[in-house]
Coordinates of C-alpha atoms and ligand atoms in Angstrom, one line a residue:
Chain H
X28 CA 80.7 88.8 302.3
X29 CA 84.3 89.9 303.1
X30 CA 84.6 86.9 305.4
X31 CA 84.1 84.7 302.4
X32 CA 86.3 86.6 300.0
X33 CA 89.2 87.0 302.5
X34 CA 89.2 83.3 303.2
X35 CA 88.4 82.1 299.7
X36 CA 91.6 79.9 299.6
X37 CA 90.4 78.0 302.7
X38 CA 86.9 77.6 301.2
X39 CA 88.5 76.4 298.0
X40 CA 90.6 73.9 299.7
X41 CA 87.6 72.6 301.6
X42 CA 85.7 72.3 298.3
X43 CA 88.5 70.3 296.8
X44 CA 88.7 68.1 299.9
X45 CA 85.0 67.4 299.8
X46 CA 85.1 66.7 296.0
X47 CA 87.9 64.2 296.6
X48 CA 86.1 62.4 299.4
X49 CA 82.9 62.3 297.3
X50 CA 84.7 61.1 294.2
X51 CA 86.2 58.1 296.1
X52 CA 83.0 57.4 298.0
X53 CA 80.9 57.6 294.8
X54 CA 83.1 55.2 292.9
X55 CA 83.2 52.9 295.9
X56 CA 79.5 52.9 296.6
X57 CA 78.5 52.5 292.9
X58 CA 80.8 49.5 292.4
X59 CA 79.8 47.9 295.7
X60 CA 76.1 48.8 295.3
X61 CA 75.8 47.4 291.7
X62 CA 77.5 44.2 292.9
X63 CA 75.1 43.9 295.9
X64 CA 72.1 44.7 293.6
X65 CA 73.2 41.8 291.4
X66 CA 73.5 39.7 294.5
X67 CA 69.9 40.5 295.4
X68 CA 68.6 39.1 292.1
X69 CA 71.0 36.3 291.7
X70 CA 69.8 32.7 291.5
X71 CA 72.3 31.8 294.4
X72 CA 70.4 32.0 297.7
X73 CA 73.5 32.9 300.0
X74 CA 74.3 35.8 297.7
X75 CA 70.7 37.0 298.0
X76 CA 71.0 36.8 301.8
X77 CA 74.2 38.8 301.8
X78 CA 72.6 41.5 299.7
X79 CA 69.5 41.5 301.9
X80 CA 71.4 41.7 305.2
X81 CA 73.6 44.5 303.9
X82 CA 70.7 46.6 302.9
X83 CA 68.8 45.9 306.1
X84 CA 71.8 47.0 308.3
X85 CA 73.1 50.0 306.4
X86 CA 69.9 51.4 305.2
X87 CA 68.4 51.4 308.6
X88 CA 71.3 52.6 310.7
X89 CA 72.0 56.3 311.0
X90 CA 75.1 57.4 309.1
X91 CA 76.4 58.9 312.3
X92 CA 76.4 55.4 313.9
X93 CA 78.1 53.9 310.9
X94 CA 80.8 56.6 311.1
X95 CA 81.2 56.1 314.8
X96 CA 81.9 52.5 314.3
X97 CA 84.5 53.2 311.6
X98 CA 86.2 56.0 313.3
X99 CA 86.2 54.8 316.9
X100 CA 85.3 51.1 316.7
X101 CA 88.0 50.1 314.3
X102 CA 90.9 51.5 316.4
X103 CA 89.6 49.4 319.3
X104 CA 90.1 46.4 317.0
X105 CA 93.6 47.5 316.4
X106 CA 93.1 48.8 312.9
X107 CA 95.2 51.8 312.1
X108 CA 96.9 53.3 309.0
X109 CA 98.0 56.8 307.7
X110 CA 95.2 59.4 307.2
X111 CA 93.0 57.0 309.2
X112 CA 90.1 59.3 309.8
X113 CA 89.9 60.4 306.1
X114 CA 89.8 56.8 304.8
X115 CA 87.4 55.4 307.4
X116 CA 85.2 58.4 306.8
X117 CA 85.1 57.4 303.1
X118 CA 84.6 53.8 304.1
X119 CA 81.6 54.8 306.3
X120 CA 80.1 56.8 303.4
X121 CA 80.6 53.8 301.0
X122 CA 79.1 51.3 303.4
X123 CA 76.1 53.5 304.0
X124 CA 75.5 54.7 300.4
X125 CA 76.1 51.3 298.8
X126 CA 72.9 50.1 300.5
X127 CA 70.9 52.8 298.7
X128 CA 72.6 52.2 295.4
X129 CA 71.9 48.5 295.8
X130 CA 68.2 49.2 296.2
X131 CA 68.1 51.5 293.2
X132 CA 69.8 48.9 291.1
X133 CA 67.6 46.2 292.3
X134 CA 64.4 48.1 291.5
X135 CA 65.8 49.0 288.1
X136 CA 66.5 45.4 287.4
X137 CA 63.0 44.4 288.5
X138 CA 61.5 47.1 286.2
X139 CA 62.9 45.2 283.2
X140 CA 60.1 43.0 281.8
X141 CA 60.7 39.3 282.8
X142 CA 60.2 38.4 279.2
X143 CA 63.5 40.0 278.3
X144 CA 65.4 37.7 280.6
X145 CA 63.5 34.7 279.4
X146 CA 64.2 35.5 275.8
X147 CA 67.9 35.9 276.7
X148 CA 68.0 32.6 278.4
X149 CA 66.1 31.0 275.6
X150 CA 68.7 31.8 273.0
X151 CA 71.4 30.3 275.2
X152 CA 72.9 33.3 277.0
X153 CA 74.4 32.5 280.4
X154 CA 73.2 34.2 283.5
X155 CA 76.1 36.7 283.4
X156 CA 75.6 37.4 279.7
X157 CA 71.9 38.1 280.0
X158 CA 72.6 40.3 283.0
X159 CA 75.4 42.2 281.2
X160 CA 74.0 42.4 277.7
X161 CA 70.2 42.5 278.3
X162 CA 69.1 43.3 281.8
X163 CA 71.6 45.9 283.1
X164 CA 71.6 48.1 280.0
X165 CA 67.8 48.4 280.2
X166 CA 67.8 48.7 284.0
X167 CA 70.3 51.7 283.7
X168 CA 67.6 53.8 282.2
X169 CA 65.3 53.6 285.1
X170 CA 68.1 53.7 287.6
X171 CA 69.7 57.0 286.6
X172 CA 67.2 59.3 288.4
X173 CA 67.2 57.5 291.7
X174 CA 70.9 57.0 291.6
X175 CA 71.3 60.7 291.1
X176 CA 69.3 61.4 294.3
X177 CA 71.4 58.9 296.2
X178 CA 74.7 60.5 295.1
X179 CA 73.6 64.0 295.8
X180 CA 72.5 62.9 299.3
X181 CA 75.9 61.4 299.6
X182 CA 77.6 64.7 298.9
X183 CA 75.6 66.3 301.6
X184 CA 76.2 63.4 304.0
X185 CA 80.0 63.8 303.5
X186 CA 79.7 66.9 305.8
X187 CA 79.5 64.4 308.6
X188 CA 82.9 63.0 307.8
X189 CA 84.2 66.6 308.3
X190 CA 82.4 66.7 311.6
X191 CA 84.4 63.6 312.7
X192 CA 87.6 65.6 312.6
X193 CA 88.8 65.1 309.0
X194 CA 90.4 68.4 308.1
X195 CA 90.6 70.0 304.6
X196 CA 87.0 69.2 303.9
X197 CA 84.3 71.8 303.3
X198 CA 82.3 71.4 306.5
X199 CA 85.5 71.3 308.6
X200 CA 86.2 74.9 307.3
X201 CA 83.4 76.0 309.6
X202 CA 85.3 74.9 312.7
X203 CA 88.7 76.2 311.4
X204 CA 87.3 79.7 310.6
X205 CA 85.0 80.2 313.6
X206 CA 87.0 78.6 316.4
X207 CA 90.6 79.1 315.4
X208 CA 90.2 82.4 313.7
X209 CA 87.2 83.7 315.6
X210 CA 85.2 84.7 312.5
X211 CA 81.4 85.2 312.8
X212 CA 79.4 82.0 312.2
X213 CA 76.7 83.0 309.8
X214 CA 78.8 84.3 306.9
X215 CA 81.1 81.2 307.2
X216 CA 78.0 78.9 307.1
X217 CA 76.8 80.8 304.0
X218 CA 80.1 80.3 302.4
X219 CA 80.1 76.6 303.1
X220 CA 76.5 76.3 301.9
X221 CA 77.5 77.9 298.6
X222 CA 80.4 75.5 298.4
X223 CA 78.0 72.5 298.6
X224 CA 75.7 74.1 296.0
X225 CA 78.7 74.5 293.7
X226 CA 79.1 70.7 293.8
X227 CA 75.5 69.5 293.9
X228 CA 73.9 71.9 291.3
X229 CA 76.2 71.0 288.4
X230 CA 76.0 67.3 289.5
X231 CA 72.2 67.5 289.2
X232 CA 72.4 69.2 285.8
X233 CA 74.9 66.5 284.6
X234 CA 72.5 63.8 285.8
X235 CA 69.7 65.4 283.9
X236 CA 71.8 65.3 280.8
X237 CA 72.7 61.7 281.4
X238 CA 69.1 60.8 281.9
X239 CA 68.1 62.3 278.6
X240 CA 71.0 60.5 276.9
X241 CA 70.1 57.0 278.1
X242 CA 66.5 57.7 277.3
X243 CA 67.2 58.4 273.7
X244 CA 69.4 55.3 273.3
X245 CA 66.3 53.2 272.9
Chain M
X23 CA 63.7 14.9 268.7
X24 CA 61.6 15.8 271.8
X25 CA 60.7 12.9 274.1
X26 CA 58.7 13.5 277.3
X27 CA 57.8 10.6 279.6
X28 CA 55.8 10.8 282.9
X29 CA 56.3 14.5 283.2
X30 CA 54.7 16.1 286.3
X31 CA 54.8 19.7 287.3
X32 CA 53.2 21.6 290.2
X33 CA 52.7 25.3 290.9
X34 CA 52.2 25.1 294.7
X35 CA 49.1 23.0 295.1
X36 CA 48.2 23.3 291.4
X37 CA 49.0 20.1 289.4
X38 CA 49.6 21.7 286.0
X39 CA 51.3 18.8 284.1
X40 CA 50.0 15.3 284.9
X41 CA 52.0 12.3 283.6
X42 CA 52.6 13.9 280.2
X43 CA 53.8 11.7 277.5
X44 CA 54.7 13.4 274.2
X45 CA 57.0 12.7 271.4
X46 CA 57.9 15.0 268.5
X47 CA 60.0 13.1 265.9
X48 CA 62.5 15.0 263.8
X49 CA 60.8 16.9 261.0
X50 CA 57.3 16.7 262.4
X51 CA 55.1 19.6 263.2
X52 CA 53.0 19.0 266.3
X53 CA 50.2 21.5 267.3
X54 CA 49.1 21.7 270.9
X55 CA 45.6 23.0 271.6
X56 CA 43.4 23.0 274.7
X57 CA 41.4 25.3 276.9
X58 CA 43.0 28.2 278.8
X59 CA 44.9 27.1 281.9
X60 CA 45.3 23.5 280.6
X61 CA 49.1 23.7 280.8
X62 CA 50.1 24.3 277.2
X63 CA 52.5 27.1 277.9
X64 CA 54.0 25.3 280.9
X65 CA 54.5 22.2 278.7
X66 CA 56.3 24.3 276.1
X67 CA 58.5 26.0 278.7
X68 CA 59.6 22.8 280.4
X69 CA 61.2 21.7 277.1
X70 CA 64.0 24.3 277.3
X71 CA 63.7 24.3 281.1
X72 CA 62.4 27.8 281.5
X73 CA 60.2 25.8 283.9
X74 CA 61.7 22.9 285.9
X75 CA 59.7 19.7 286.3
X76 CA 59.0 17.7 289.5
X77 CA 59.3 14.3 288.0
X78 CA 59.5 12.4 284.7
X79 CA 62.0 12.7 281.9
X80 CA 62.5 15.1 279.0
X81 CA 65.0 14.3 276.2
X82 CA 65.9 16.6 273.4
X83 CA 67.9 15.1 270.5
X84 CA 68.4 11.9 272.6
X85 CA 69.9 13.7 275.6
X86 CA 68.2 14.3 278.9
X87 CA 67.8 18.0 279.9
X88 CA 70.8 19.3 281.8
X89 CA 70.0 20.8 285.2
X90 CA 71.8 24.2 285.2
X91 CA 74.7 26.2 284.0
X92 CA 76.6 26.1 280.7
X93 CA 75.2 22.7 279.6
X94 CA 71.7 24.1 279.9
X95 CA 72.6 27.3 278.0
X96 CA 74.0 25.1 275.2
X97 CA 70.8 23.1 275.0
X98 CA 68.7 26.3 274.9
X99 CA 70.8 27.5 272.0
X100 CA 69.6 24.4 270.1
X101 CA 66.0 24.9 270.9
X102 CA 64.4 28.0 269.4
X103 CA 61.5 29.6 271.3
X104 CA 59.0 32.1 270.1
X105 CA 56.8 33.8 272.7
X106 CA 53.3 35.2 272.6
X107 CA 54.6 38.7 273.5
X108 CA 57.6 38.6 271.1
X109 CA 60.1 39.6 273.9
X110 CA 62.5 41.3 271.5
X111 CA 65.4 43.0 273.2
X112 CA 64.0 46.5 273.6
X113 CA 67.3 48.4 273.6
X114 CA 68.7 46.7 270.5
X115 CA 67.9 47.1 266.8
X116 CA 66.1 44.3 264.9
X117 CA 69.4 43.2 263.3
X118 CA 71.2 43.3 266.6
X119 CA 68.4 41.2 268.1
X120 CA 69.1 38.5 265.4
X121 CA 72.9 38.6 265.5
X122 CA 73.3 38.7 269.3
X123 CA 72.9 35.0 269.8
X124 CA 75.2 33.9 267.0
X125 CA 77.9 36.2 268.1
X126 CA 77.7 35.8 271.9
X127 CA 76.6 32.2 272.1
X128 CA 78.0 30.6 268.9
X129 CA 81.1 32.8 268.7
X130 CA 80.4 33.8 265.1
X131 CA 82.3 36.8 263.6
X132 CA 80.3 40.1 263.5
X133 CA 80.3 40.5 259.8
X134 CA 79.3 36.9 259.2
X135 CA 76.5 37.2 261.8
X136 CA 75.3 40.4 260.1
X137 CA 75.2 38.6 256.7
X138 CA 73.2 35.7 258.3
X139 CA 70.9 38.1 260.1
X140 CA 70.1 40.0 256.9
X141 CA 69.4 36.8 255.1
X142 CA 67.0 35.7 257.8
X143 CA 65.3 39.1 258.0
X144 CA 64.9 38.9 254.2
X145 CA 63.4 35.4 254.6
X146 CA 60.7 36.7 257.1
X147 CA 60.2 39.8 254.9
X148 CA 61.4 42.6 257.2
X149 CA 64.9 43.3 255.9
X150 CA 64.0 46.9 255.5
X151 CA 63.3 47.2 259.2
X152 CA 66.8 46.0 260.2
X153 CA 68.0 49.2 261.9
X154 CA 64.8 50.1 263.8
X155 CA 64.1 49.3 267.4
X156 CA 61.4 46.8 268.3
X157 CA 59.0 49.4 269.5
X158 CA 58.9 51.0 266.1
X159 CA 57.6 47.8 264.4
X160 CA 54.0 46.4 264.2
X161 CA 53.2 43.3 266.2
X162 CA 53.4 41.1 263.1
X163 CA 56.8 42.5 262.2
X164 CA 58.1 42.1 265.7
X165 CA 57.0 38.4 265.8
X166 CA 58.6 37.8 262.5
X167 CA 61.8 39.3 263.9
X168 CA 61.5 37.1 266.9
X169 CA 61.3 34.1 264.6
X170 CA 64.4 35.3 262.7
X171 CA 66.2 35.7 266.0
X172 CA 65.4 32.1 267.0
X173 CA 66.4 30.8 263.5
X174 CA 69.7 32.5 263.7
X175 CA 70.8 30.0 266.3
X176 CA 70.2 27.2 263.7
X177 CA 68.0 25.4 266.2
X178 CA 67.2 21.7 265.9
X179 CA 63.7 22.3 267.0
X180 CA 61.4 25.3 267.4
X181 CA 58.8 25.9 270.1
X182 CA 56.0 28.4 269.6
X183 CA 53.8 29.5 272.4
X184 CA 50.7 31.1 270.9
X185 CA 52.7 33.2 268.5
X186 CA 49.7 34.9 266.9
X187 CA 47.4 35.5 269.8
X188 CA 48.7 38.9 270.7
X189 CA 48.3 40.1 267.1
X190 CA 45.6 42.0 265.2
X191 CA 43.8 39.8 262.8
X192 CA 45.4 41.3 259.7
X193 CA 48.9 40.5 260.9
X194 CA 48.2 36.9 261.9
X195 CA 48.5 35.6 258.3
X196 CA 52.0 37.1 257.7
X197 CA 53.3 35.3 260.8
X198 CA 51.5 32.0 260.0
X199 CA 52.9 32.2 256.4
X200 CA 56.5 32.3 257.8
X201 CA 55.7 29.3 260.1
X202 CA 54.1 27.3 257.3
X203 CA 57.2 27.9 255.1
X204 CA 59.4 26.7 258.0
X205 CA 57.3 23.6 258.3
X206 CA 57.6 22.9 254.6
X207 CA 61.4 23.2 254.9
X208 CA 61.3 20.3 257.4
X209 CA 61.8 22.2 260.7
X210 CA 60.8 20.2 263.8
X211 CA 58.1 22.3 265.5
X212 CA 56.0 22.2 268.6
X213 CA 53.3 24.9 268.2
X214 CA 50.8 26.0 270.8
X215 CA 48.1 27.7 268.8
X216 CA 44.4 28.1 268.3
X217 CA 44.8 28.7 264.6
X218 CA 42.9 25.7 263.2
X219 CA 43.9 26.7 259.7
X220 CA 47.5 26.3 260.5
X221 CA 46.9 23.0 262.2
X222 CA 45.1 21.7 259.1
X223 CA 47.7 22.9 256.7
X224 CA 51.0 22.4 258.4
X225 CA 50.6 19.9 261.3
X226 CA 51.4 16.3 261.3
X227 CA 49.7 15.7 264.6
X228 CA 47.4 17.6 266.9
X229 CA 47.7 17.1 270.7
X230 CA 44.7 18.1 272.8
X231 CA 45.4 19.0 276.4
X232 CA 43.0 19.5 279.3
X233 CA 43.7 19.9 283.0
X234 CA 47.4 19.2 282.5
X235 CA 46.9 15.9 280.7
X236 CA 47.4 14.9 277.1
X237 CA 43.8 13.8 276.3
X238 CA 44.2 13.2 272.5
X239 CA 47.0 12.8 270.1
X240 CA 46.0 12.3 266.5
X241 CA 46.3 13.5 262.9
X242 CA 44.6 16.8 262.2
X243 CA 42.0 15.1 260.0
X244 CA 41.0 12.5 262.5
X245 CA 41.1 15.0 265.4
X246 CA 38.9 17.6 263.7
X247 CA 36.5 15.0 262.1
X248 CA 36.2 12.5 265.0
X249 CA 37.4 13.8 268.3
X250 CA 37.2 10.9 270.8
X251 CA 36.8 12.6 274.1
X252 CA 33.9 14.7 275.3
X253 CA 36.4 17.4 276.4
X254 CA 37.7 17.7 272.9
X255 CA 34.3 17.7 271.4
X256 CA 33.1 20.3 273.7
X257 CA 36.3 22.4 273.1
X258 CA 36.0 22.1 269.3
X259 CA 32.3 23.0 269.3
X260 CA 33.2 26.2 271.2
X261 CA 36.1 27.4 269.0
X262 CA 34.5 26.3 265.7
X263 CA 31.1 27.8 266.6
X264 CA 32.1 31.2 265.2
Ligands
ATP22 N1 54.5 30.9 287.3 C1 53.3 30.4 287.7 N2 53.0 30.4 289.1 C2 51.8 29.8 289.5 N3 50.9 29.3 288.7 C3 51.1 29.3 287.3 C4 52.3 29.9 286.8 N4 52.3 29.8 285.5 C5 51.1 29.2 285.2 N5 50.4 28.9 286.3 C6 49.1 28.2 286.3 O1 49.3 27.0 285.8 C7 48.1 26.6 285.0 C8 48.6 26.3 283.6 O2 49.1 27.5 283.0 P1 49.6 27.6 281.5 O3 50.0 29.0 281.3 O4 50.5 26.5 281.2 O5 48.2 27.3 280.7 P2 47.9 27.5 279.2 O6 47.3 26.3 278.7 O7 49.1 28.0 278.4 O8 46.8 28.7 279.2 P3 46.5 29.8 278.1 O9 45.7 29.3 277.0 O10 45.7 30.8 278.9 O11 47.8 30.4 277.8 C9 47.2 27.8 285.1 O12 46.2 27.5 286.0 C10 48.0 28.9 285.5 O13 47.3 29.8 286.3
MG23 MG1 49.6 29.9 277.5

């Protein structure tokens, strides 16, 4: 217990670092995933193929491999910029998570009765209008619970970004405290686990609230 | 108003519309009847291109159907459609269902659209349901709301695909009454229905379809009194038997 209290500032910094990574990655994968989900139901075949290919690749590759590509493959191609490992870590998370967001969005769209889209087209709404005004608002309801699971999984997956040498992130605290300061492993791990719970438990509660809110808006 | 010539449509190997010829002049009410699977819904849906056709020509208001995109959306705005299963927008109130089209497609101002919407809901007798969601209404009320939604676009022609067959018997009349009053007001209508009472009272012509073909096209009196084809005689004997 003392190990945690004595190093609370380090844990706290790690928590903030993880939160920051997750916030960027969540926004990125939600935006990208929704766009890809729309691609998958679009009437334009090439867009459907792009969505399909994306999901096939990133849903079926281990996150570790995706991160390896970003962290070590990109430099070989000559890509480099400040805070490289942080940003490619976020990039890897976004690429990977967006495939799952895409699938959740697609299944939500498919759960909306086909008659809704037909009625929308029949009054003269364009494809974009019927998507934005009729289909997506209704799809949102069924999409919130699976999206919640996807995002919580993403928070946990973000630990891998730390393992790739991004400092100032919750999981990286383990290495800092045990190797550099020689503290015992188990209490440090407990502290880190608590850190993740501090993020995921409220996130889960928030999603529950959101779910109830969109359900009432019928 | 609607003019179909040589229209063919396949679903895979199934030939669902065979050289269909059909004209609905402005102001006429044409009822389409025929056995299940004869292609009545498909016929209806090709007219606003919810289904595409393989060959032939369809004109609405003298213009051939546009293929895709904005042109097609504009055509659909002028062609009202009422579905068997109502298809009201589930997440919107009844009034919002009616005003959505005028605001988003016609660019009408919100308060003007609300006024129009309330007038139309009044006309179909459900003004007091305006703020409810579709699931809170009876089937008959939902279908009347769907008719109001279609009318809000000020369509040149209205298509009805079995508008009363998903309804309990006591609600059929309230929907048919609205349709009869529309017909009296001179609306051009193509109505797929098995309601013979409606056909007798409101139709100018009855079109009988079987196996994707228009088999008979006659006035209601002559069709019901002296059907020419055996298919029509057989069909009428079945539906008039009870
Ligand atoms: N989307 C589709 N894909 C494949 N086959 C279809 C499709 N829609 C309709 N069909 C088939 O086409 C034929 C005509 O169908 P349609 O719905 O037009 O008939 P209908 O006269 O309206 O019948 P009902 O009285 O049962 O509504 C049927 O055999 C039907 O199974
Ligand atoms: Mg039908």
